[in-house]
Tab-separated table of C-alpha atoms and ligand atoms in Angstrom:
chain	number	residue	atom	x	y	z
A	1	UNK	CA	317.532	12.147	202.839
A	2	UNK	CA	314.239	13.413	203.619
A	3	UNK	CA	311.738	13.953	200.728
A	4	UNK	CA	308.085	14.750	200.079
A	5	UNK	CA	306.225	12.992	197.707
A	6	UNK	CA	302.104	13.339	196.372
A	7	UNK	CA	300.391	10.422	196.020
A	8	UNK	CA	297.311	10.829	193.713
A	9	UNK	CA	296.233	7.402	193.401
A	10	UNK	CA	293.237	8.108	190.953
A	11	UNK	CA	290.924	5.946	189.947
A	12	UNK	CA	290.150	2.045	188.823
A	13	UNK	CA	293.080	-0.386	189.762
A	14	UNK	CA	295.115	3.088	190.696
A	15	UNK	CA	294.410	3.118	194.592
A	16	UNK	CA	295.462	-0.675	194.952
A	17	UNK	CA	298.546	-0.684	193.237
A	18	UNK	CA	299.734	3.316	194.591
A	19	UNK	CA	299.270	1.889	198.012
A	20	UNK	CA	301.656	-1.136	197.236
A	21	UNK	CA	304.113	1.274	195.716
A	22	UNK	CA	303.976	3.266	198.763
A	23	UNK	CA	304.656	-0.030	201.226
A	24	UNK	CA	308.292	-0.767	198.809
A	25	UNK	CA	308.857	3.246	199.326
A	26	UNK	CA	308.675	2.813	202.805
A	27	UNK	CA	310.685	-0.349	202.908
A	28	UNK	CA	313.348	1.428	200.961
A	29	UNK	CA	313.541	4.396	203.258
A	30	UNK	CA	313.638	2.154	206.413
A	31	UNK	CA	316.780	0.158	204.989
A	32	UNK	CA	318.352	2.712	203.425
A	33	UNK	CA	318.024	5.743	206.160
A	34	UNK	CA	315.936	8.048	204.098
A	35	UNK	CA	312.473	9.808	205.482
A	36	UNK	CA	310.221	9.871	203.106
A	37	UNK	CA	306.574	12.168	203.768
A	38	UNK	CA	303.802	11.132	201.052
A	39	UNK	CA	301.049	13.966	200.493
A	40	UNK	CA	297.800	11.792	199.228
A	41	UNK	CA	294.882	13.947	197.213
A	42	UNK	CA	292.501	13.221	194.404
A	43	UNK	CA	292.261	13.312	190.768
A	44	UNK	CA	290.522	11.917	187.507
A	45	UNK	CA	286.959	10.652	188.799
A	46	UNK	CA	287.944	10.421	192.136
A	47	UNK	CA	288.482	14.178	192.730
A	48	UNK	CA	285.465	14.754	190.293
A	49	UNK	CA	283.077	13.291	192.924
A	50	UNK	CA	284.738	15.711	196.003
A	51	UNK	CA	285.453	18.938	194.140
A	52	UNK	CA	283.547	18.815	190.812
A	53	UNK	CA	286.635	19.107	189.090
A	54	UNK	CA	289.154	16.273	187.686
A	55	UNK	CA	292.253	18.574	188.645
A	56	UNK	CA	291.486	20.231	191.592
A	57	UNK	CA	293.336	23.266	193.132
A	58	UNK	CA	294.335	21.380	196.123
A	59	UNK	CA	296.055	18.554	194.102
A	60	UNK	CA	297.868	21.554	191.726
A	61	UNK	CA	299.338	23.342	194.625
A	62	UNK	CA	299.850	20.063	196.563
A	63	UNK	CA	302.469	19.169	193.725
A	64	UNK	CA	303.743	22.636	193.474
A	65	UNK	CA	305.228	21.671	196.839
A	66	UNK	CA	306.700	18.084	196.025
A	67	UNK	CA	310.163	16.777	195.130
A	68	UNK	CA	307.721	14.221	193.073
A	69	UNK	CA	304.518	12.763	192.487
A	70	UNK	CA	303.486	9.289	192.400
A	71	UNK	CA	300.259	8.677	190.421
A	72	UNK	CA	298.685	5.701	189.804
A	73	UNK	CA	295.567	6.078	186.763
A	74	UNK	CA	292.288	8.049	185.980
A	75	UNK	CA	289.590	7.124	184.526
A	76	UNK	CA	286.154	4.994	184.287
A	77	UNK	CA	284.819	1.656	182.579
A	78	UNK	CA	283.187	2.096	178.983
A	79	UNK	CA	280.127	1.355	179.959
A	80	UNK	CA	280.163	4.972	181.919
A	81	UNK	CA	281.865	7.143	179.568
A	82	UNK	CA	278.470	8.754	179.517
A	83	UNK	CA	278.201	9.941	183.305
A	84	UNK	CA	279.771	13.297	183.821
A	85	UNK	CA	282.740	12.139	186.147
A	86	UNK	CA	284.015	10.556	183.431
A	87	UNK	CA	283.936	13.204	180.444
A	88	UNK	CA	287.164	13.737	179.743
A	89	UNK	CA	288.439	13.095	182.526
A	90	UNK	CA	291.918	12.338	181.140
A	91	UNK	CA	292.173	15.416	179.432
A	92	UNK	CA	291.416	17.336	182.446
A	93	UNK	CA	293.315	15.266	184.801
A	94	UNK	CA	296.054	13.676	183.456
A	95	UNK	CA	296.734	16.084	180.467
A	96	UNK	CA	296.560	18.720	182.576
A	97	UNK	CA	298.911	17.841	185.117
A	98	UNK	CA	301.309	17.074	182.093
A	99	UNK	CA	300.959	20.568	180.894
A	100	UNK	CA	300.710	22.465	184.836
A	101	UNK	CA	304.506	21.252	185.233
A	102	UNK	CA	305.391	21.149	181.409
A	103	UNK	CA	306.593	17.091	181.663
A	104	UNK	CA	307.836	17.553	178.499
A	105	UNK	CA	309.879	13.789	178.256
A	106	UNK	CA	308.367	10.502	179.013
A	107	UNK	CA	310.639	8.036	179.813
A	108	UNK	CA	309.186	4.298	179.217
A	109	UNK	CA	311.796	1.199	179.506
A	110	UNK	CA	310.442	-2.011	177.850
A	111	UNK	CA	312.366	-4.533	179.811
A	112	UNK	CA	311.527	-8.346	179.197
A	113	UNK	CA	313.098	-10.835	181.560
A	114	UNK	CA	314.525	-14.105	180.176
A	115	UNK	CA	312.272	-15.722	182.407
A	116	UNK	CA	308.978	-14.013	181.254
A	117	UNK	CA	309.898	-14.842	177.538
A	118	UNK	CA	306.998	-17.356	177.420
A	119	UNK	CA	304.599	-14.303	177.337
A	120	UNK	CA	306.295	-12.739	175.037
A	121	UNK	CA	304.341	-13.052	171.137
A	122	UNK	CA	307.676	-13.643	169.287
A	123	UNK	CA	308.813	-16.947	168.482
A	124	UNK	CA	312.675	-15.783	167.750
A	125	UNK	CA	312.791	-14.320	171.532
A	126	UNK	CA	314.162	-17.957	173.229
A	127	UNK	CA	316.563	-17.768	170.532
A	128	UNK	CA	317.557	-13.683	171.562
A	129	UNK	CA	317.291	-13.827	175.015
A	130	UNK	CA	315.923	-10.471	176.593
A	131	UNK	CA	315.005	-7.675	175.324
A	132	UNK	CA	315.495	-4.133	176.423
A	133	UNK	CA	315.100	-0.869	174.871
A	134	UNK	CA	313.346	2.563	175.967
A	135	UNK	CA	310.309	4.765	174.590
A	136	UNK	CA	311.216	8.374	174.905
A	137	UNK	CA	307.978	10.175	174.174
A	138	UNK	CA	307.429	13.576	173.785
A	139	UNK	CA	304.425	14.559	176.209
A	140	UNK	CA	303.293	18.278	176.180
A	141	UNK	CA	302.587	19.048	172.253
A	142	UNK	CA	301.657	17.390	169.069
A	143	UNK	CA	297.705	16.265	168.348
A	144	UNK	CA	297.488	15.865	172.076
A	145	UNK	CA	296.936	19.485	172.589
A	146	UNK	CA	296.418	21.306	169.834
A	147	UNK	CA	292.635	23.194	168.791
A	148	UNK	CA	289.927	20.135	169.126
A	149	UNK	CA	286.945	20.673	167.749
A	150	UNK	CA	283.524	19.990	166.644
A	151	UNK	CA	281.253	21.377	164.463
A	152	UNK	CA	277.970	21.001	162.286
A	153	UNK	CA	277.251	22.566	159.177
A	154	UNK	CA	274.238	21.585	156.968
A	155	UNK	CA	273.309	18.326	159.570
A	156	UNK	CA	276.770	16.856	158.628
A	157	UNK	CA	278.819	16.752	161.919
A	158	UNK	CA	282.657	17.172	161.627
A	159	UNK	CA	285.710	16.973	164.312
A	160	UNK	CA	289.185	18.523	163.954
A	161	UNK	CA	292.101	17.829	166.310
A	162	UNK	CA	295.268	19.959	165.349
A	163	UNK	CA	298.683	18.458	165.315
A	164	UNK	CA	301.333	21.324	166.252
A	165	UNK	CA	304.896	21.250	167.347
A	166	UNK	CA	307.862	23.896	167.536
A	167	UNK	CA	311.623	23.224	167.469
A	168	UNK	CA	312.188	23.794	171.358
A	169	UNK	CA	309.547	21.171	171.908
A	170	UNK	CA	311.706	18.293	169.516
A	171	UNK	CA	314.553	20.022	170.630
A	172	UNK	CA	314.321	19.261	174.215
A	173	UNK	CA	313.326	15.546	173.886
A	174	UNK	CA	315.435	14.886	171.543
A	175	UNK	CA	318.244	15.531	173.572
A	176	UNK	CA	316.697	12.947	176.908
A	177	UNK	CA	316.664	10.439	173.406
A	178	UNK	CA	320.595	11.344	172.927
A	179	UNK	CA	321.809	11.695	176.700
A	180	UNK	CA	320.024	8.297	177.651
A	181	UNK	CA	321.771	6.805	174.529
A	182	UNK	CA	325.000	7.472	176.065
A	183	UNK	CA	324.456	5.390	178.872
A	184	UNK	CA	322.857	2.469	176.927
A	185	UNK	CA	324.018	0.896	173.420
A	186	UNK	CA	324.081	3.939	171.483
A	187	UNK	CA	321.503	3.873	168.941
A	188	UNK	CA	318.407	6.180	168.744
A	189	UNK	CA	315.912	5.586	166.388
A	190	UNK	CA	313.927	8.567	165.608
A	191	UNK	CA	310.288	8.010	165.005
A	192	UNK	CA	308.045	10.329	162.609
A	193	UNK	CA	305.582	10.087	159.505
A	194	UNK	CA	307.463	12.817	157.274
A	195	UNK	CA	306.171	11.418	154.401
A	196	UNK	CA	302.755	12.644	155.163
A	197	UNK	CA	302.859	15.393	158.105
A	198	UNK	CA	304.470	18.850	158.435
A	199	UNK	CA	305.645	18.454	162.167
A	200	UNK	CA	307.237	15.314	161.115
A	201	UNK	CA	309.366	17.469	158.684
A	202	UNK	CA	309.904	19.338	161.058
A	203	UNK	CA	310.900	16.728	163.651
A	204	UNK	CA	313.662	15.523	161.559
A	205	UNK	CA	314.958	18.154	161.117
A	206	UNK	CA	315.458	19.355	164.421
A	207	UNK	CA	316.346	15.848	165.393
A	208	UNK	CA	319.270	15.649	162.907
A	209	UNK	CA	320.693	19.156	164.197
A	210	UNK	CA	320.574	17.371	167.960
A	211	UNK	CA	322.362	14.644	166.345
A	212	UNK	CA	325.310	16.995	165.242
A	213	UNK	CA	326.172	17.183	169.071
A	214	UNK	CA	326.362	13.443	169.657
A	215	UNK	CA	329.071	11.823	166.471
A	216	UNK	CA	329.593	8.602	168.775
A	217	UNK	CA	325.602	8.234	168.322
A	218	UNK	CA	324.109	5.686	165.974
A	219	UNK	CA	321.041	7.675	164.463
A	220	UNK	CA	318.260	5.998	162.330
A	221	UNK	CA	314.803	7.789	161.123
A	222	UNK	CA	311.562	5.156	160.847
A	223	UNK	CA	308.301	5.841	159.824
A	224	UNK	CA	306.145	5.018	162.444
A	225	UNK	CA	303.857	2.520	160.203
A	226	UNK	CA	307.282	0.590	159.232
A	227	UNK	CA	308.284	0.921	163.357
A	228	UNK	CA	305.561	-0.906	164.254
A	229	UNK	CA	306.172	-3.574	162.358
A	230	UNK	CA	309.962	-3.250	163.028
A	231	UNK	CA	309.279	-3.602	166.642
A	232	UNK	CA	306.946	-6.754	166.430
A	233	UNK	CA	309.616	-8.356	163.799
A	234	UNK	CA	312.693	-7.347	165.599
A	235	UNK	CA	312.516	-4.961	168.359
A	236	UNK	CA	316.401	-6.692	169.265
A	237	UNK	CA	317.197	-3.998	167.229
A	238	UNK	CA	316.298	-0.971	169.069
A	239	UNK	CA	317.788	0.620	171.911
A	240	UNK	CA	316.247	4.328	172.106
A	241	UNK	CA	313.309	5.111	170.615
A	242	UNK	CA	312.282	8.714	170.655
A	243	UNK	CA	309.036	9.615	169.479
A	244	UNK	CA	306.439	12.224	169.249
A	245	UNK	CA	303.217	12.134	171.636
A	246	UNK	CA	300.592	10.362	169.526
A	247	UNK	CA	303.148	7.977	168.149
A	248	UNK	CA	304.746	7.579	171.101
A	249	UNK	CA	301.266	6.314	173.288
A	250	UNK	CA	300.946	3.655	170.638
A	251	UNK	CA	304.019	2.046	170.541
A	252	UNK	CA	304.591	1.779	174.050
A	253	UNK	CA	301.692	-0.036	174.387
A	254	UNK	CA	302.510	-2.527	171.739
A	255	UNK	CA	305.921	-2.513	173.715
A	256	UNK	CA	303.616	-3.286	176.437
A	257	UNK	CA	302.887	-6.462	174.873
A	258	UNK	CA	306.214	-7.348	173.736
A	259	UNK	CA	307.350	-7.588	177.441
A	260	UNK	CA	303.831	-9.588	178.597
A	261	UNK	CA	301.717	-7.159	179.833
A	262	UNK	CA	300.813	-3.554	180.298
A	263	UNK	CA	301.359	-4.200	184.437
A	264	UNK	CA	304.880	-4.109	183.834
A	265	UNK	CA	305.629	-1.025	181.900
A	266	UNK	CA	306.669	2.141	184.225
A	267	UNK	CA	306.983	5.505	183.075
A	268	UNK	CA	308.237	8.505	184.180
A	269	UNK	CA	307.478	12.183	182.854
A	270	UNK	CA	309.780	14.811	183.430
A	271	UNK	CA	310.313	18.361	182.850
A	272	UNK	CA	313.171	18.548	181.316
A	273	UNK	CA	313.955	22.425	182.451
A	274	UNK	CA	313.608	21.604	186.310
A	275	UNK	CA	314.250	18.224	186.749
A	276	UNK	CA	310.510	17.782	188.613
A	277	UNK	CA	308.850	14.343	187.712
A	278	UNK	CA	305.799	12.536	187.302
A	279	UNK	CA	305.874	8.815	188.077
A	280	UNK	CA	302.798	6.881	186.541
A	281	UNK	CA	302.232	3.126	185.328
A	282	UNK	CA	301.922	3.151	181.489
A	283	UNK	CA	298.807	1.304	181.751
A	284	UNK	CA	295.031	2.446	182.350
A	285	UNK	CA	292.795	2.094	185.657
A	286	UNK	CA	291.746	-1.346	184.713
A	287	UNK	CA	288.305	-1.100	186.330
A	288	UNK	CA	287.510	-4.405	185.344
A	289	UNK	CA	289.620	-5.709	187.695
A	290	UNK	CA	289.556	-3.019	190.309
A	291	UNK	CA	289.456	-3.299	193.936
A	292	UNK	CA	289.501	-6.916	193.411
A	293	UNK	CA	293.423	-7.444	194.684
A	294	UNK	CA	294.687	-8.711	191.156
A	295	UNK	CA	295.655	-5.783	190.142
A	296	UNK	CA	300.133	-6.122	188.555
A	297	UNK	CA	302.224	-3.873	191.334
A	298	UNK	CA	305.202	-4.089	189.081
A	299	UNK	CA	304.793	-1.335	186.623
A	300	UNK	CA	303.906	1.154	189.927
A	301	UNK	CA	306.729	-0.154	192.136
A	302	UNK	CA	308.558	-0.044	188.914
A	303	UNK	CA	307.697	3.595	188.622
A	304	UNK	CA	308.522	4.547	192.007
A	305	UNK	CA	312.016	2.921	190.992
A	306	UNK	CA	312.354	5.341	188.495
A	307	UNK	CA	311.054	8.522	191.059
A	308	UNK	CA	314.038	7.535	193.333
A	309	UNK	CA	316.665	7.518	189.993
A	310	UNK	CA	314.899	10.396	188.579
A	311	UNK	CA	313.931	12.878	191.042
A	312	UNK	CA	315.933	12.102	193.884
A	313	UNK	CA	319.431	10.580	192.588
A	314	UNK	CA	319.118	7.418	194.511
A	315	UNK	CA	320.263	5.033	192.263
A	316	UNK	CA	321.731	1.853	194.262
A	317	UNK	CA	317.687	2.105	195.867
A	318	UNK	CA	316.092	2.409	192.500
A	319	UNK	CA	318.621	-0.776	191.481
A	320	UNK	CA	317.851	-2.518	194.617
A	321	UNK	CA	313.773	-2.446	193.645
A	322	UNK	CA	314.452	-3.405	190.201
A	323	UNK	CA	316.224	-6.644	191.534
A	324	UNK	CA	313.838	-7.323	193.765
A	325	UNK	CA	311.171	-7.364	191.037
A	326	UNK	CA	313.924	-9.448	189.003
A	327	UNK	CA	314.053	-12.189	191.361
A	328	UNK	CA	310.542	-12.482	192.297
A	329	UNK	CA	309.919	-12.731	188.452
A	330	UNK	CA	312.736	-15.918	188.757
A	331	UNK	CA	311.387	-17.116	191.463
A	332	UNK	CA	308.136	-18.117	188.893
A	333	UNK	CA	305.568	-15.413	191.246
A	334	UNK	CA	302.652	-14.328	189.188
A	335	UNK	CA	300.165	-12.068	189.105
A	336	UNK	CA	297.394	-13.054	187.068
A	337	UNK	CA	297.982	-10.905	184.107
A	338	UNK	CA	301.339	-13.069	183.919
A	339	UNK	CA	299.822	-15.792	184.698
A	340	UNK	CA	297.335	-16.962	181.487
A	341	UNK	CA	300.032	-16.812	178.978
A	342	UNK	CA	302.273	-19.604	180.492
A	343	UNK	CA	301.070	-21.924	183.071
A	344	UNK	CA	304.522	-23.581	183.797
A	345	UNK	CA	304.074	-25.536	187.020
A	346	UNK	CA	306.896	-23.821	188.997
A	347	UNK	CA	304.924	-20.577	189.107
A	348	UNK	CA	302.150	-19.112	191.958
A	349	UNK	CA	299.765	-17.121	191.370
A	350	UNK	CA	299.723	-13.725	193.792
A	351	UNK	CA	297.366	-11.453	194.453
A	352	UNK	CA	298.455	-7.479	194.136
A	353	UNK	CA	299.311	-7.370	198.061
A	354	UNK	CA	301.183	-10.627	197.814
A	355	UNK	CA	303.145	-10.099	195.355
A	356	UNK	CA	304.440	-6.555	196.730
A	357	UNK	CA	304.774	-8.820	199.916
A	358	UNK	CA	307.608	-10.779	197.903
A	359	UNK	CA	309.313	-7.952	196.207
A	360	UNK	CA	309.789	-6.017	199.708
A	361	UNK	CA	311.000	-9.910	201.250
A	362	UNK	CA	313.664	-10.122	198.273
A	363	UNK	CA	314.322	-6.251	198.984
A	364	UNK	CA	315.062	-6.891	203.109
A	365	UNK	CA	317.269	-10.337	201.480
A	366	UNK	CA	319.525	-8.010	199.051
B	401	LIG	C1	299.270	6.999	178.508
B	401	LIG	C2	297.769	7.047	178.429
B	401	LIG	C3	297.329	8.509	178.321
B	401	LIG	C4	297.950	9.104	177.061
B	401	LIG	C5	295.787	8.708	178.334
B	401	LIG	C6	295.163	8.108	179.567
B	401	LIG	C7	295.413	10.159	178.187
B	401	LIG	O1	297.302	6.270	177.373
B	401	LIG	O2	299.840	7.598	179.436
B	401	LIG	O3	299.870	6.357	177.639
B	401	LIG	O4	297.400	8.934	175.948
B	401	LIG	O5	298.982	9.734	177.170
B	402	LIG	MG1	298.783	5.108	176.410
C-alpha cells in the first residue's frame, strides 16, 4: 500500500524518539511491501522560532493532505515558560491541531507486561499478572476549550476557564468506549463528577442512552475522585474507561505510572466522522533529557503501531511492532526510565537508538 504520513516531531525529547518511530515505519514497509512517504514540518516551539507561529499554515495544510500524522511533543522546560516561544504553546499547537481536524476520541491502552511488573507501584500485581485496560478520552470539548479568562477588578486578579459539552460531543465518544468494548472484555466504566458539575449530568445521561444500543455491555458510572483511587487499588478491574477531556489527561497519566513509565503509553486521536488520526506519545517533550539519546522509543513506536491499525487497517503490522516491543521488554532491554525502578541483573540498559535497534532486530526475526 502506499501512504503519506506528516511527521511533526516538535519539540524536547520529540525529534529523537519521531525519528526512531520513523526507522520501525520503514522497517515495516520494507518487510511487509508497503511504500510509505513521510512529510516532516514544525510545530510547538520549534515552528515558533521559523514562522512566529506554534501552528503554522504549512504544517495545517501539510496534514490536510495526509492519510496520518505522526507527532512526537511540544513544548519547553519550566525554567522558560517565560520566553515567548513557549507561551502557550500547547494551546496553540497541540490544541489546535486537535480542534483543525476535530480528533474528537483519544484512544490510550495501558498495557503492563508481566515482565515489567517490578515497576509497577502495586504490591497485589505479581499476584494478578498483567494488566490491560484502555483510556478513551474525549479530546475536542470540556474545560479544555471553553471561554478562558482573566480579569482584575478592584487590584484583585481573577481567572475563569469554562467547562462546556453538548450531547453529540459524549455521544460520539461514547460510542469508540462501546465499539472498543466489543472487542475487549466488555465492561466500560464511565467516568464523570455528576455530583458536582452540569456536563457531568449531562454525560450520563447521554452515556446511558449509548448504552441502550449495546445490552451484551457491562456499564458502570465512577466518580472520577473514587476512579482514581479505584485504579491505584485495583485497576484489574477495568477494561474501558471512557472519560471526559480534563479527567481523562489525569488518569492516563496515573495509568502512566501503573504500567512504569510515561515512555510507554501511546495514544492515538481520531476523528471519529472521517476516520483521520493523530498519533502522539502520551507523555511531554521531556527536555530534561532531550537530545541526550535516553529518551523511551516505546510509547512513539507504540503510537505508530496504532497509526498502521488505525488509519491504515494494517493490523498483522501494527501486531508485529507490538511483539517486537514485547520481546525486547522479555529479553530484560531497558531504557533508563525502566531502568531505576528494578535493577535485576539480566537487564541492559539502551540508549533511545539502541533500543529501536532491538525492536526492528526482533521485527526482521518474527
Ligand atoms: C496530553 C497532554 C496535553 C493535554 C497537553 C500537552 C496540552 O498532557 O496529551 O495528555 O493536556 O491534552
Ligand atoms: Mg496529559
Amino acid at each position: 500500500m502506499n501512504k503519506r504520513i506528516a511527521v511533526l516531531p516538535g519539540d524536547g525529547i520529540g525529534p529523537e524518539v519521531v525519528e526512531q518511530a520513523v526507522r520501525v515505519l520503514q522497517a515495516v514497509a520494507q518487510k511487509y511491501g508497503h511504500h510509505f512517504e513521510f512529510y516532516h514540518s514544525e510545530i510547538g516551539g520549534a515552528a515558533f522560532e521559523k514562522y512566529g507561529k506554534h501552528f503554522p499554515d504549512t504544517t495545517k495544510e501539510l496534514c490536510s493532505q495526509v492519510n496520518a500524522i505522526l507527532l512526537g511533543s511540544v513544548g519547553g522546560p519550566v525554567a522558560e515558560s517565560h520566553l515567548l516561544k513557549w507561551q502557550n504553546c500547547e494551546r496553540n499547537s497541540l490544541l489546535q491541531l486537535r480542534k483543525q481536524f476535530s480528533f474528537n476520541a483519544n484512544i490510550r491502552p495501558l498495557f503492563l507486561d508481566e515482565k515489567l511488573i517490578e515497576l509497577c507501584p502495586l504490591k497485589r500485581a505479581a499476584q494478578y499478572g498483567s494488566l490491560d485496560l484502555v483510556v478513551i478520552r474525549e479530546l475536542i470539548g470540556d474545560i479544555y476549550f471553553g471561554k478562558h479568562e482573566r480579569s482584575i477588578s478592584d487590584g484583585i486578579r481573577s481567572a475563569i476557564d469554562v467547562a462546556s459539552y453538548d450531547e453529540k460531543q459524549i455521544y460520539s465518544v461514547a460510542k469508540v468506549a462501546f465499539e472498543l468494548a466489543k472487542a475487549r472484555r466488555g465492561k466500560v466504566t464511565s467516568v464523570d463528577k455528576a455530583n458536582v458539575l452540569e456536563t457531568s449530568r449531562l454525560w450520563r445521561e447521554v452515556v446511558n442512552e449509548v448504552a441502550l444500543s449495546y445490552p451484551e455491555i457491562k456499564l458502570e458510572h465512577i466518580l472520577v475522585d473514587n476512579c482514581a483511587m479505584k485504579m491505584v487499588q485495583n485497576p484489574w478491574d477495568f477494561d474501558v474507561l471512557l472519560t471526559p477531556n480534563l479527567f481523562g489527561d489525569i488518569l492516563s497519566d496515573l495509568g502512566a505510572s501503573l504500567i512504569g513509565s510515561l515512555g510507554l503509553l501511546p495514544s492515538a486521536s481520531i476523528n471519529t466522522g472521517s476516520g483521520f488520526g493523530l498519533y502522539e506519545p502520551a507523555g511531554g517533550s521531556a527536555p530534561d533529557i532531550a537530545g541526550k539519546n535516553q529518551a523511551n522509543p516505546i510509547a512513539q513506536i507504540l503510537s505508530a503501531a496504532m497509526l498502521l491499525r488505525h488509519s491504515f487497517k494494517m493490523f498483522e503490522e501494527a501486531s508485529a511492532i507490538e511483539k517486537a516491543v514485547g520481546s525486547v521488554l522479555k529479553n530484560g532491554f531497558r531504557t533508563r526510565d525502566l531502568w531505576f525502578g528494578s535493577g535485576a541483573r539480566s537487564e541492559e540498559l539502551l540508549s533511545t537508538v539502541e533500543m529501536t535497534d532491538a525492536i526492528i532486530r526482533f521485527l526482521g526475526d518474527l
